[in-house]
PDB file of C-alpha atoms in Angstrom:
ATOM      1  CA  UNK A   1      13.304   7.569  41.207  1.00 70.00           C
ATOM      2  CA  UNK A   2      11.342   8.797  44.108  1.00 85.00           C
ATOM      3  CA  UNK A   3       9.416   7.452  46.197  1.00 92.00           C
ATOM      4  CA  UNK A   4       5.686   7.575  46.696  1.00 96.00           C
ATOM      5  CA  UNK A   5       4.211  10.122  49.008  1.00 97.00           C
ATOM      6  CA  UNK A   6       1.920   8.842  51.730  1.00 98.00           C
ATOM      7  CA  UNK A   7       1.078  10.314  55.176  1.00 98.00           C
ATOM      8  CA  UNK A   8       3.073  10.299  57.621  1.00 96.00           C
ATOM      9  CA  UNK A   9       0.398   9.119  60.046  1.00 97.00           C
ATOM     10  CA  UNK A  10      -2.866   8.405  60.235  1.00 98.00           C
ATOM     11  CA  UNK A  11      -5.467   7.795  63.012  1.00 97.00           C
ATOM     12  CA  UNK A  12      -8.583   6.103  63.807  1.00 97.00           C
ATOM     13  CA  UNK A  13     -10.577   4.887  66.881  1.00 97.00           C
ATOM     14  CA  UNK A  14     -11.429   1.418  67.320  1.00 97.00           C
ATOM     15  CA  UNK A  15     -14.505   0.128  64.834  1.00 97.00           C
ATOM     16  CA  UNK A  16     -13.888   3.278  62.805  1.00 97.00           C
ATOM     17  CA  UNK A  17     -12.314   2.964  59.171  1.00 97.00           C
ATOM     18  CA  UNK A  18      -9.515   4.932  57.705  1.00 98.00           C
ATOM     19  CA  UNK A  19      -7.944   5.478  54.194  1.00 98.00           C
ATOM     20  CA  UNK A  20      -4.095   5.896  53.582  1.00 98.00           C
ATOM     21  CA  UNK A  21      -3.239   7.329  50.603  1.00 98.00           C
ATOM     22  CA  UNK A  22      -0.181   6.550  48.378  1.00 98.00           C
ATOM     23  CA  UNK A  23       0.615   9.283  45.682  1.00 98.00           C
ATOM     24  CA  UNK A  24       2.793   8.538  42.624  1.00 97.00           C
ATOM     25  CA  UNK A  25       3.077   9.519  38.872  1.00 95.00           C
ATOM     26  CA  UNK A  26       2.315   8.759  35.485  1.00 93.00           C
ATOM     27  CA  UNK A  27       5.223   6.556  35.455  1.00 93.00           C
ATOM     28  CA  UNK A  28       4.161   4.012  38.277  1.00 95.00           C
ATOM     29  CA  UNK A  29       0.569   4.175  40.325  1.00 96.00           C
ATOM     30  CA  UNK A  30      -0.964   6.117  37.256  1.00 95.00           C
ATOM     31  CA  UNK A  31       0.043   3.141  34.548  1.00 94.00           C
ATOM     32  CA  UNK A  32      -0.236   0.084  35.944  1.00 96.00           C
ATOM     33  CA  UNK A  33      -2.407  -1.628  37.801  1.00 97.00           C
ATOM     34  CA  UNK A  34       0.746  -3.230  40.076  1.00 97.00           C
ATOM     35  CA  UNK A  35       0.624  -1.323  43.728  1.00 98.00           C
ATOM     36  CA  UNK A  36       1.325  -3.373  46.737  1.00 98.00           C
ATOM     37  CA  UNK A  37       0.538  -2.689  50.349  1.00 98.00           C
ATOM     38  CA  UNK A  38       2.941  -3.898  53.303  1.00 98.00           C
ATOM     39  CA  UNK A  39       1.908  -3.744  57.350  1.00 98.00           C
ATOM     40  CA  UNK A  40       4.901  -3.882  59.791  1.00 96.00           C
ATOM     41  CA  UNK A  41       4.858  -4.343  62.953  1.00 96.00           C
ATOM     42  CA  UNK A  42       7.827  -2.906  65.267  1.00 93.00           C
ATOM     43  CA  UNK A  43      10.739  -5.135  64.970  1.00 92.00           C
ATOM     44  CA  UNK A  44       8.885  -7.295  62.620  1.00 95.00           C
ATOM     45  CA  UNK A  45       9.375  -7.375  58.636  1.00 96.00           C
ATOM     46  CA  UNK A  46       6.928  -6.203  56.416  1.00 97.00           C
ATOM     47  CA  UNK A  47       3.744  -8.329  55.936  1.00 98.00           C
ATOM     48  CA  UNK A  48       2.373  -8.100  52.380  1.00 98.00           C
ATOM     49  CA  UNK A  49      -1.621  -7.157  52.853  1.00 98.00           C
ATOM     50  CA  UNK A  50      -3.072  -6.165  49.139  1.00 98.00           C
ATOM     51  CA  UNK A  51      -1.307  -6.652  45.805  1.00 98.00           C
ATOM     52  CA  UNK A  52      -2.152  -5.926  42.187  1.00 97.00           C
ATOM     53  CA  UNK A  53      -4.093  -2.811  43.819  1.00 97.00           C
ATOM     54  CA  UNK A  54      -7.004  -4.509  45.110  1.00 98.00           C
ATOM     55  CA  UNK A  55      -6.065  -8.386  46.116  1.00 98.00           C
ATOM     56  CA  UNK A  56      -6.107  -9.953  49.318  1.00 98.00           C
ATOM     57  CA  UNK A  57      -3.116 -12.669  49.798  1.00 96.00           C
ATOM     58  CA  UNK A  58      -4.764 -15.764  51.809  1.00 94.00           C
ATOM     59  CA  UNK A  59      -5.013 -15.130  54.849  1.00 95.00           C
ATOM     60  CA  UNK A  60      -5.620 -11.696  55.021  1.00 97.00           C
ATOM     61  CA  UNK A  61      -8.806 -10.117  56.789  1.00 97.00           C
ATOM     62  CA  UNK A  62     -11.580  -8.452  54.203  1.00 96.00           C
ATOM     63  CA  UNK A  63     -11.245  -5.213  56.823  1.00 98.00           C
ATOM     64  CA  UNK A  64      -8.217  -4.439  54.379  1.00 98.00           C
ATOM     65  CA  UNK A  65      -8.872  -3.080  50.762  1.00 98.00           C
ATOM     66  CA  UNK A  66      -7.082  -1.560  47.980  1.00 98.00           C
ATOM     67  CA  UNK A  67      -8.549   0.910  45.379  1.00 98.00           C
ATOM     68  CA  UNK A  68      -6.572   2.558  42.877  1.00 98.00           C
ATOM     69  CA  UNK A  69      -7.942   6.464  41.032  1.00 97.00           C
ATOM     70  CA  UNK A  70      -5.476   8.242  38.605  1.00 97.00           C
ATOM     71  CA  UNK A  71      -2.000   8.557  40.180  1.00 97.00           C
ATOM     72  CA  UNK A  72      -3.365   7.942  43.719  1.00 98.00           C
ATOM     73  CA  UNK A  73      -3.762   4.295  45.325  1.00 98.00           C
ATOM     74  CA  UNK A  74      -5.664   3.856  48.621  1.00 98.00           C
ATOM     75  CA  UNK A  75      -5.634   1.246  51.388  1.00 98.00           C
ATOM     76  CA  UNK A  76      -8.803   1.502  53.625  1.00 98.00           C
ATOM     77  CA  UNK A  77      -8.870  -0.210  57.002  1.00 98.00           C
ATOM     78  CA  UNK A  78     -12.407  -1.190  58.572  1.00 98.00           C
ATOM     79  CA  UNK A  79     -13.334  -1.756  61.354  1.00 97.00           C
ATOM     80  CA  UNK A  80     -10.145  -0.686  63.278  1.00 98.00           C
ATOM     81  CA  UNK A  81      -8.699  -2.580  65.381  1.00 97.00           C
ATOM     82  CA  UNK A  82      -5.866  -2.372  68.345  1.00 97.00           C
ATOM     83  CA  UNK A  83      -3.619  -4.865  66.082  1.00 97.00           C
ATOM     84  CA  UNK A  84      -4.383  -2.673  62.913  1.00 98.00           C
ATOM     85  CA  UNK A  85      -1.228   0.017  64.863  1.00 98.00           C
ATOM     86  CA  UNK A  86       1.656  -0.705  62.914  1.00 97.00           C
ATOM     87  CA  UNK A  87       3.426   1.286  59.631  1.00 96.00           C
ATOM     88  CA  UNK A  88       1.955   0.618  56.273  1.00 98.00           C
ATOM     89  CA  UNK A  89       3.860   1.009  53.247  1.00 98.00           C
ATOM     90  CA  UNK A  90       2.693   1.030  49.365  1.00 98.00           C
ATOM     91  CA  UNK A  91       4.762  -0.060  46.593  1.00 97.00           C
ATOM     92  CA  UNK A  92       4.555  -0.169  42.547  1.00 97.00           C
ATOM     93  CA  UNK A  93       6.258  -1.369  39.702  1.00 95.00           C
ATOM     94  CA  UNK A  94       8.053   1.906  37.786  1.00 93.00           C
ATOM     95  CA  UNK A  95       9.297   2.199  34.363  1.00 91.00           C
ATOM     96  CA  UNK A  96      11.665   4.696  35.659  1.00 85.00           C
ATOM     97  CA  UNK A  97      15.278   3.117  37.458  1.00 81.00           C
ATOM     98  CA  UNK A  98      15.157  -0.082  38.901  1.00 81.00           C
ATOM     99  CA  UNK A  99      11.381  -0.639  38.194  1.00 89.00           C
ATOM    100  CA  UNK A 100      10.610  -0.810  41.725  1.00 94.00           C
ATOM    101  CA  UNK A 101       9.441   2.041  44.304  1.00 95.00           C
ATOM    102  CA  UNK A 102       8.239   2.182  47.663  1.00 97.00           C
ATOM    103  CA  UNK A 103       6.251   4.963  50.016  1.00 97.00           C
ATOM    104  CA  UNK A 104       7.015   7.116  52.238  1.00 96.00           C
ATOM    105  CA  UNK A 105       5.320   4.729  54.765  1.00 96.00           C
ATOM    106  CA  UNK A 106       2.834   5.590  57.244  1.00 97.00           C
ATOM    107  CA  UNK A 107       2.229   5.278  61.082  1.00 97.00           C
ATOM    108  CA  UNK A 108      -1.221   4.144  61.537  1.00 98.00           C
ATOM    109  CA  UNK A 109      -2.487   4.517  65.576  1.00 97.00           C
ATOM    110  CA  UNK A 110      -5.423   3.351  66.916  1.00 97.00           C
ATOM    111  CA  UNK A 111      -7.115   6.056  69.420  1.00 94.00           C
TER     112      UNK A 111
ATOM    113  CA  UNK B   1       3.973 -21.257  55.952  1.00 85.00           C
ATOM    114  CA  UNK B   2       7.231 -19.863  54.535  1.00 91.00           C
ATOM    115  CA  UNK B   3       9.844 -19.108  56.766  1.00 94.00           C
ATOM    116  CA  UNK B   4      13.107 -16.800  55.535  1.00 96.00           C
ATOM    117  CA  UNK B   5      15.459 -16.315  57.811  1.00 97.00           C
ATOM    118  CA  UNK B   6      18.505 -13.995  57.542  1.00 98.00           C
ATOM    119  CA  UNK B   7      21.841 -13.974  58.658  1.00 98.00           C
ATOM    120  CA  UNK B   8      25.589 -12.585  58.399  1.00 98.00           C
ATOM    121  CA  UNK B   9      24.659  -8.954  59.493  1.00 97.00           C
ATOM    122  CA  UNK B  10      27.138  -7.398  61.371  1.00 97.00           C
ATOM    123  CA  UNK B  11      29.562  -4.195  62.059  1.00 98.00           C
ATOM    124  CA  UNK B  12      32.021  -3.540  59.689  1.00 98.00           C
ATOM    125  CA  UNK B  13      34.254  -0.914  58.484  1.00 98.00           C
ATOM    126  CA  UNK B  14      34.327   1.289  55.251  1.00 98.00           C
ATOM    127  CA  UNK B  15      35.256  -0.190  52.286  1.00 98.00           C
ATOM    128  CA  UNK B  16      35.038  -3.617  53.942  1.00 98.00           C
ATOM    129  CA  UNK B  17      32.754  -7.064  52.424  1.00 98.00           C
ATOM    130  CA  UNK B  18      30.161  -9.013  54.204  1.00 98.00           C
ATOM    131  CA  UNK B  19      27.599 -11.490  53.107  1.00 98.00           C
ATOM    132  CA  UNK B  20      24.428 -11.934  53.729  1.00 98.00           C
ATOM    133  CA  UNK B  21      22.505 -15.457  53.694  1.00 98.00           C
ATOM    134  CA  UNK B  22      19.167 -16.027  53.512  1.00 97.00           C
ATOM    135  CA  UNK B  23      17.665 -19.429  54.227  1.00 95.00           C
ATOM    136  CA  UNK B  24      14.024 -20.486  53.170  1.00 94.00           C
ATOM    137  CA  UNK B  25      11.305 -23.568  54.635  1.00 90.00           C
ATOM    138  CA  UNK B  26       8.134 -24.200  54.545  1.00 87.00           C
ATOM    139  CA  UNK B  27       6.928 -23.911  50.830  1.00 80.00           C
ATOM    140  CA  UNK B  28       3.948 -26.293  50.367  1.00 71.00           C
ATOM    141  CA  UNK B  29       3.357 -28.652  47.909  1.00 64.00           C
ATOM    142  CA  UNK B  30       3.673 -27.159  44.260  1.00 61.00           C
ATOM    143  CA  UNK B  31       5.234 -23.541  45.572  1.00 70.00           C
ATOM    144  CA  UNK B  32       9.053 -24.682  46.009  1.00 86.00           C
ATOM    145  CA  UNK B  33      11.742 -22.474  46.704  1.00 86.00           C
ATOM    146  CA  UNK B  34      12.821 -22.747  42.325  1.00 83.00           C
ATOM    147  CA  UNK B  35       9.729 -21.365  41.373  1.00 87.00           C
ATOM    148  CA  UNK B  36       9.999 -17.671  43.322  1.00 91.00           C
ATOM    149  CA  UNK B  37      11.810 -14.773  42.292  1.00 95.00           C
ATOM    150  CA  UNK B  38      13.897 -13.598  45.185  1.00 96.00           C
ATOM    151  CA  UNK B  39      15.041 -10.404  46.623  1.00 97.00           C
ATOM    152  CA  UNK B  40      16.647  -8.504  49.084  1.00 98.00           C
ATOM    153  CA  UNK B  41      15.292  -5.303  49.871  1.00 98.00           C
ATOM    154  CA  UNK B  42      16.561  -2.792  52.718  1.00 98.00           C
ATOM    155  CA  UNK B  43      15.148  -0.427  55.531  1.00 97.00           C
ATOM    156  CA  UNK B  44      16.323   2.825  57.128  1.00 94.00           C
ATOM    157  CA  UNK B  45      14.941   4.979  59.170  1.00 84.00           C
ATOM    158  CA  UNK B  46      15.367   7.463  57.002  1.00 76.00           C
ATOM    159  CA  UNK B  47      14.924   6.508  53.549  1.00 77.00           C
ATOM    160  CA  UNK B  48      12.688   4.152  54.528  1.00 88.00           C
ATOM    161  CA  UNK B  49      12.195   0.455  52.323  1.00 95.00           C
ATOM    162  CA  UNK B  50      14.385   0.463  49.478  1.00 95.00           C
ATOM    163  CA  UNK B  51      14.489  -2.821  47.316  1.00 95.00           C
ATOM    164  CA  UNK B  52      18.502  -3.669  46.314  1.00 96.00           C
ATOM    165  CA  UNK B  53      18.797  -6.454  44.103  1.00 96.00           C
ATOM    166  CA  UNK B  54      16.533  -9.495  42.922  1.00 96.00           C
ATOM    167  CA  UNK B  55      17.248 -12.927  41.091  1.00 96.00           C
ATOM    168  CA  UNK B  56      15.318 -14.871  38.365  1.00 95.00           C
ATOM    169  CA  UNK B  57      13.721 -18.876  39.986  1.00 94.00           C
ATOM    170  CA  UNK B  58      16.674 -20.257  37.975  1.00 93.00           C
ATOM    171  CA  UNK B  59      19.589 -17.834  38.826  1.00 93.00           C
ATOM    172  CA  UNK B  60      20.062 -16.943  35.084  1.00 95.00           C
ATOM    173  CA  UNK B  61      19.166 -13.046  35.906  1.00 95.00           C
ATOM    174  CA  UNK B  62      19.796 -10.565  38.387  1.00 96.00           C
ATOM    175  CA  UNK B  63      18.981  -7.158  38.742  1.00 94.00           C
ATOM    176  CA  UNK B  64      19.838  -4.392  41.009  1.00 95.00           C
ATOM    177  CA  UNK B  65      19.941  -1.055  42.117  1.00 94.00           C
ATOM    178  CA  UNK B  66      21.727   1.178  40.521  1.00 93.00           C
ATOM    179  CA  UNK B  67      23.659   2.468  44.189  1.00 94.00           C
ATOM    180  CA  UNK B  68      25.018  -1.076  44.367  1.00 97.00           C
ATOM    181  CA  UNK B  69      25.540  -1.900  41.014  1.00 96.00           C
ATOM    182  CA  UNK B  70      29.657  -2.932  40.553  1.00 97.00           C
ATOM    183  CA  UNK B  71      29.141  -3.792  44.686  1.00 98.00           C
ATOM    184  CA  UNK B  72      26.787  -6.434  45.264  1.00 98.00           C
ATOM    185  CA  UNK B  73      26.228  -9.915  43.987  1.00 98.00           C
ATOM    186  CA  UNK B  74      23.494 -11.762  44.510  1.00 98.00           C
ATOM    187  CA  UNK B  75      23.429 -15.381  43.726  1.00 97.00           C
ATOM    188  CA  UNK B  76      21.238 -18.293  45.013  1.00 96.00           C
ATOM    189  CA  UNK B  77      21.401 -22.002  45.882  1.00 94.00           C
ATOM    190  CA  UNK B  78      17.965 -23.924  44.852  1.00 92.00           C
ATOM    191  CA  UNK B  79      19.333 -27.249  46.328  1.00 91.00           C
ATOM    192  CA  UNK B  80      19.603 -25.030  49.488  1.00 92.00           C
ATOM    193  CA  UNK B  81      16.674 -23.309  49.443  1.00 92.00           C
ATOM    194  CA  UNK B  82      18.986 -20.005  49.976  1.00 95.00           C
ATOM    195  CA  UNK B  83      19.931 -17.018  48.721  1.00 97.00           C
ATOM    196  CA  UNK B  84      22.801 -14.517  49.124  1.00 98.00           C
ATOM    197  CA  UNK B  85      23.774 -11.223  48.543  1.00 98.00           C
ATOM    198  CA  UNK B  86      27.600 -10.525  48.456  1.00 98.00           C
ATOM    199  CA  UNK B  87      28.560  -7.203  49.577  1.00 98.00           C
ATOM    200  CA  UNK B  88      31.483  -5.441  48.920  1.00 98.00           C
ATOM    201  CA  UNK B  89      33.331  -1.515  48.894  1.00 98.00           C
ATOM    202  CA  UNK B  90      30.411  -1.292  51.837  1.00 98.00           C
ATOM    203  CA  UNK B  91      29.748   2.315  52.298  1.00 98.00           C
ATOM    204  CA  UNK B  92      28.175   4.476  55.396  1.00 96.00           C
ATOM    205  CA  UNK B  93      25.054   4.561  53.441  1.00 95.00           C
ATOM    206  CA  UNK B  94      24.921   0.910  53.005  1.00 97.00           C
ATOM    207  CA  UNK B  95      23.884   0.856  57.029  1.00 97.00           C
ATOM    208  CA  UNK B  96      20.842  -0.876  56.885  1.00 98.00           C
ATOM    209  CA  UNK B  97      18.396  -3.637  58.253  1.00 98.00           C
ATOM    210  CA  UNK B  98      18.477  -6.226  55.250  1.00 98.00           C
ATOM    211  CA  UNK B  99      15.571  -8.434  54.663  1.00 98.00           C
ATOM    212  CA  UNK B 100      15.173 -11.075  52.019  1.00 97.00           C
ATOM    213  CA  UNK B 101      11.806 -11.952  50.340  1.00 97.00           C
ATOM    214  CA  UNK B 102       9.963 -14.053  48.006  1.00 95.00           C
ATOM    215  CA  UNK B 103       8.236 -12.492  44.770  1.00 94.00           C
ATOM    216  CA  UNK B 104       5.526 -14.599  42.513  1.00 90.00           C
ATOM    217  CA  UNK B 105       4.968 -11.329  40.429  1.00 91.00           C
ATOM    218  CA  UNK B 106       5.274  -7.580  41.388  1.00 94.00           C
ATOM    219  CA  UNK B 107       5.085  -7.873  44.715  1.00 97.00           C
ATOM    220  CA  UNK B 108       6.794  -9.481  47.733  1.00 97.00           C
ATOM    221  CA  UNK B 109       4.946 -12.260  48.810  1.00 96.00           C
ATOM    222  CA  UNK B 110       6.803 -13.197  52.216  1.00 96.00           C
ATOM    223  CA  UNK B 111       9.627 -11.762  53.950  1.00 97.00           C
ATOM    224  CA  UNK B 112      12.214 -12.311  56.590  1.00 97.00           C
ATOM    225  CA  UNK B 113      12.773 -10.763  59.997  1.00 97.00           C
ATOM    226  CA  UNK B 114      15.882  -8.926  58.659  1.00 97.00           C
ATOM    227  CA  UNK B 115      19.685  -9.015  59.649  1.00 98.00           C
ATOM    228  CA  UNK B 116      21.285  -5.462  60.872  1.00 98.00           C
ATOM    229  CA  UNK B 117      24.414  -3.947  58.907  1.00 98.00           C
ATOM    230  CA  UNK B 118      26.085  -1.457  60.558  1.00 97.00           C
ATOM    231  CA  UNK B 119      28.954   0.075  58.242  1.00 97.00           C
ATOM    232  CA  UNK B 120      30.832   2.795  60.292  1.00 95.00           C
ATOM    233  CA  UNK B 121      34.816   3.332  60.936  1.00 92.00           C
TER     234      UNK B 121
END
Protein backbone atom coordinates (compact mmCIF):
# COMPACT_ATOMS: atom_id res chain seq x y z
CA UNK A 1 0.00 0.00 0.00
CA UNK A 2 1.24 3.50 -0.02
CA UNK A 3 2.24 5.50 2.19
CA UNK A 4 0.73 8.59 3.73
CA UNK A 5 1.50 11.94 2.26
CA UNK A 6 2.84 14.58 4.62
CA UNK A 7 5.07 17.63 3.94
CA UNK A 8 8.15 17.44 3.29
CA UNK A 9 9.03 20.25 5.70
CA UNK A 10 7.64 22.48 7.77
CA UNK A 11 8.75 25.65 9.66
CA UNK A 12 8.12 27.70 12.59
CA UNK A 13 9.90 30.33 14.79
CA UNK A 14 10.42 29.79 18.31
CA UNK A 15 6.97 30.23 20.60
CA UNK A 16 5.04 29.97 17.34
CA UNK A 17 2.83 26.74 16.64
CA UNK A 18 2.70 24.68 13.55
CA UNK A 19 0.45 21.86 12.10
CA UNK A 20 1.83 18.84 10.01
CA UNK A 21 -0.49 17.20 8.11
CA UNK A 22 -0.67 13.43 7.31
CA UNK A 23 -3.00 12.51 4.29
CA UNK A 24 -4.34 8.96 3.78
CA UNK A 25 -7.52 7.15 2.47
CA UNK A 26 -10.64 5.61 3.20
CA UNK A 27 -8.81 2.54 3.93
CA UNK A 28 -6.54 3.80 6.90
CA UNK A 29 -6.68 7.63 8.47
CA UNK A 30 -10.37 7.92 7.13
CA UNK A 31 -11.64 4.53 9.15
CA UNK A 32 -10.09 4.24 12.13
CA UNK A 33 -9.35 6.15 14.76
CA UNK A 34 -5.55 4.37 15.03
CA UNK A 35 -2.85 7.17 13.66
CA UNK A 36 0.39 7.42 15.45
CA UNK A 37 2.92 10.20 15.47
CA UNK A 38 6.84 9.50 15.76
CA UNK A 39 9.70 12.48 16.39
CA UNK A 40 13.30 11.49 15.42
CA UNK A 41 16.03 13.02 16.11
CA UNK A 42 19.25 12.62 13.73
CA UNK A 43 20.86 9.40 14.46
CA UNK A 44 18.30 8.65 17.00
CA UNK A 45 15.21 6.14 16.54
CA UNK A 46 11.89 7.25 16.36
CA UNK A 47 10.22 8.50 19.61
CA UNK A 48 6.48 7.73 19.70
CA UNK A 49 4.68 11.33 20.62
CA UNK A 50 0.64 10.84 20.05
CA UNK A 51 -1.19 7.55 19.45
CA UNK A 52 -4.79 6.55 18.87
CA UNK A 53 -4.93 10.12 17.04
CA UNK A 54 -5.05 12.29 19.93
CA UNK A 55 -3.06 10.56 23.09
CA UNK A 56 -0.12 11.65 24.77
CA UNK A 57 2.27 8.59 25.96
CA UNK A 58 3.64 9.63 29.62
CA UNK A 59 5.97 11.69 29.40
CA UNK A 60 5.23 13.62 26.59
CA UNK A 61 4.82 17.57 26.69
CA UNK A 62 0.95 18.93 26.18
CA UNK A 63 2.78 21.39 23.34
CA UNK A 64 2.14 18.15 21.14
CA UNK A 65 -1.48 17.26 19.91
CA UNK A 66 -3.16 15.07 17.54
CA UNK A 67 -6.52 15.78 15.74
CA UNK A 68 -7.90 13.64 13.21
CA UNK A 69 -10.81 15.26 10.14
CA UNK A 70 -11.90 12.86 7.28
CA UNK A 71 -8.85 11.24 5.63
CA UNK A 72 -6.46 13.88 7.05
CA UNK A 73 -4.69 13.56 10.63
CA UNK A 74 -2.81 16.55 12.12
CA UNK A 75 -0.02 16.94 14.67
CA UNK A 76 0.20 20.59 15.99
CA UNK A 77 3.30 21.74 17.83
CA UNK A 78 2.98 24.81 20.37
CA UNK A 79 4.95 26.75 21.50
CA UNK A 80 8.02 25.83 19.32
CA UNK A 81 10.85 25.11 20.57
CA UNK A 82 14.76 24.66 19.41
CA UNK A 83 14.42 20.78 20.49
CA UNK A 84 10.99 20.55 18.59
CA UNK A 85 13.79 20.33 14.98
CA UNK A 86 13.74 16.86 14.22
CA UNK A 87 11.54 14.60 11.40
CA UNK A 88 8.07 13.64 12.36
CA UNK A 89 6.43 10.77 10.95
CA UNK A 90 2.56 9.58 11.11
CA UNK A 91 1.46 6.13 10.98
CA UNK A 92 -2.03 4.09 10.83
CA UNK A 93 -3.36 0.82 10.95
CA UNK A 94 -4.61 -0.21 7.07
CA UNK A 95 -6.91 -2.83 6.00
CA UNK A 96 -5.03 -2.89 2.84
CA UNK A 97 -1.40 -5.27 2.84
CA UNK A 98 0.29 -5.70 5.89
CA UNK A 99 -2.14 -3.50 7.96
CA UNK A 100 0.47 -1.11 8.73
CA UNK A 101 1.57 2.28 6.89
CA UNK A 102 3.76 5.02 7.55
CA UNK A 103 4.26 8.87 6.10
CA UNK A 104 6.16 10.36 4.02
CA UNK A 105 7.83 12.00 7.10
CA UNK A 106 8.50 15.51 7.60
CA UNK A 107 11.48 17.88 8.45
CA UNK A 108 10.30 20.23 10.99
CA UNK A 109 12.99 23.47 11.53
CA UNK A 110 12.82 25.89 13.95
CA UNK A 111 13.61 29.58 12.46
CA UNK B 1 12.53 3.11 31.13
CA UNK B 2 12.76 0.49 28.35
CA UNK B 3 15.85 0.04 26.73
CA UNK B 4 16.09 -2.10 23.15
CA UNK B 5 19.13 -2.45 21.89
CA UNK B 6 20.06 -3.91 18.47
CA UNK B 7 22.71 -5.79 17.10
CA UNK B 8 24.17 -8.16 14.21
CA UNK B 9 24.00 -5.41 11.44
CA UNK B 10 26.59 -5.63 9.13
CA UNK B 11 27.87 -5.77 5.26
CA UNK B 12 27.01 -8.59 3.42
CA UNK B 13 26.70 -9.83 0.00
CA UNK B 14 23.64 -10.71 -2.28
CA UNK B 15 21.86 -13.58 -1.59
CA UNK B 16 23.72 -13.92 1.72
CA UNK B 17 21.86 -14.43 5.68
CA UNK B 18 22.36 -12.34 8.69
CA UNK B 19 20.55 -12.02 11.93
CA UNK B 20 19.53 -9.51 13.75
CA UNK B 21 19.11 -9.53 17.74
CA UNK B 22 17.35 -7.37 19.68
CA UNK B 23 17.76 -7.25 23.44
CA UNK B 24 15.19 -5.54 25.87
CA UNK B 25 15.55 -3.98 29.93
CA UNK B 26 13.96 -1.93 31.86
CA UNK B 27 10.17 -2.89 31.82
CA UNK B 28 8.66 -1.88 35.21
CA UNK B 29 6.68 -3.71 37.38
CA UNK B 30 3.51 -5.28 35.61
CA UNK B 31 4.81 -4.28 31.79
CA UNK B 32 7.32 -7.35 31.21
CA UNK B 33 8.90 -8.08 28.12
CA UNK B 34 5.81 -11.32 27.54
CA UNK B 35 3.19 -8.97 27.56
CA UNK B 36 4.35 -6.64 24.28
CA UNK B 37 3.92 -7.36 20.81
CA UNK B 38 7.23 -6.90 19.09
CA UNK B 39 8.48 -5.69 15.84
CA UNK B 40 11.06 -4.81 13.64
CA UNK B 41 10.49 -2.08 11.41
CA UNK B 42 13.11 -0.50 8.84
CA UNK B 43 14.37 3.01 7.56
CA UNK B 44 15.76 4.30 4.26
CA UNK B 45 16.42 7.28 3.08
CA UNK B 46 14.39 6.82 0.49
CA UNK B 47 11.41 4.93 1.26
CA UNK B 48 11.49 6.16 4.42
CA UNK B 49 10.00 3.85 7.78
CA UNK B 50 8.72 0.72 6.59
CA UNK B 51 7.51 -1.84 9.32
CA UNK B 52 8.86 -5.70 8.27
CA UNK B 53 7.61 -8.22 10.47
CA UNK B 54 5.97 -8.40 14.08
CA UNK B 55 5.37 -11.30 16.71
CA UNK B 56 2.42 -12.10 19.07
CA UNK B 57 3.65 -11.67 23.49
CA UNK B 58 3.69 -15.49 23.29
CA UNK B 59 5.49 -16.23 19.93
CA UNK B 60 2.43 -18.21 18.62
CA UNK B 61 2.00 -15.53 15.57
CA UNK B 62 4.00 -13.67 13.27
CA UNK B 63 3.31 -11.50 10.59
CA UNK B 64 5.19 -9.81 7.92
CA UNK B 65 5.61 -7.95 4.96
CA UNK B 66 4.80 -9.22 2.06
CA UNK B 67 8.66 -8.18 0.36
CA UNK B 68 10.11 -10.53 2.98
CA UNK B 69 7.68 -13.04 3.22
CA UNK B 70 9.57 -16.76 2.33
CA UNK B 71 12.94 -14.53 3.67
CA UNK B 72 12.67 -13.54 7.10
CA UNK B 73 11.89 -15.22 10.37
CA UNK B 74 11.25 -13.65 13.25
CA UNK B 75 11.17 -15.49 16.46
CA UNK B 76 11.62 -14.35 20.13
CA UNK B 77 13.07 -15.51 23.46
CA UNK B 78 10.77 -14.28 26.59
CA UNK B 79 13.27 -15.86 29.11
CA UNK B 80 15.70 -13.48 27.25
CA UNK B 81 13.87 -10.63 26.97
CA UNK B 82 14.95 -10.73 23.04
CA UNK B 83 13.87 -10.89 19.85
CA UNK B 84 15.25 -11.80 16.40
CA UNK B 85 14.70 -11.50 12.97
CA UNK B 86 16.47 -14.11 10.69
CA UNK B 87 17.34 -12.88 7.38
CA UNK B 88 17.98 -14.69 4.48
CA UNK B 89 18.24 -14.49 0.16
CA UNK B 90 19.19 -10.66 1.45
CA UNK B 91 18.64 -8.46 -1.46
CA UNK B 92 20.08 -4.77 -2.48
CA UNK B 93 16.82 -3.45 -1.37
CA UNK B 94 17.00 -5.06 1.94
CA UNK B 95 19.87 -2.17 2.76
CA UNK B 96 18.49 -0.69 5.61
CA UNK B 97 18.86 0.74 9.26
CA UNK B 98 16.81 -1.97 11.31
CA UNK B 99 15.20 -1.01 14.50
CA UNK B 100 13.21 -3.19 16.83
CA UNK B 101 10.23 -1.93 18.93
CA UNK B 102 7.67 -2.66 21.42
CA UNK B 103 3.80 -2.46 20.50
CA UNK B 104 0.87 -2.50 23.38
CA UNK B 105 -1.73 -1.87 20.51
CA UNK B 106 -1.39 -0.07 17.09
CA UNK B 107 1.36 1.72 17.70
CA UNK B 108 5.05 1.41 18.66
CA UNK B 109 5.48 2.23 22.04
CA UNK B 110 9.46 2.28 22.36
CA UNK B 111 12.12 1.68 19.99
CA UNK B 112 15.76 0.94 19.59
CA UNK B 113 18.66 2.96 18.23
CA UNK B 114 18.81 0.68 15.13
CA UNK B 115 21.60 -1.66 13.65
CA UNK B 116 22.85 -0.76 9.87
CA UNK B 117 22.54 -3.52 7.00
CA UNK B 118 24.36 -2.87 4.18
CA UNK B 119 23.62 -5.62 1.37
CA UNK B 120 25.85 -4.82 -1.71
CA UNK B 121 28.33 -7.23 -3.86
Amino acid sequence: QSALTQPASVSGSPGHSIAISCTGSSSDVGSYNLVSWYQQHPGRGPKLIIYNVSYRPSGISNRFSGSKSGDTATLTISGLQAEDEADYYCGSYTRSGSNWVFGTGTKVTVL
Amino acid sequence: EVELVESGGALVQPGESLRLSCAASGFTFGFTFSRFWMSWVRQTPGKGLEWVAKIKPDGNEKYYVDSVKGRFSISRDNAKKSVYLQMNSLRDEDSAVYYCATSSGWYFDDWGQGTQVTVSS
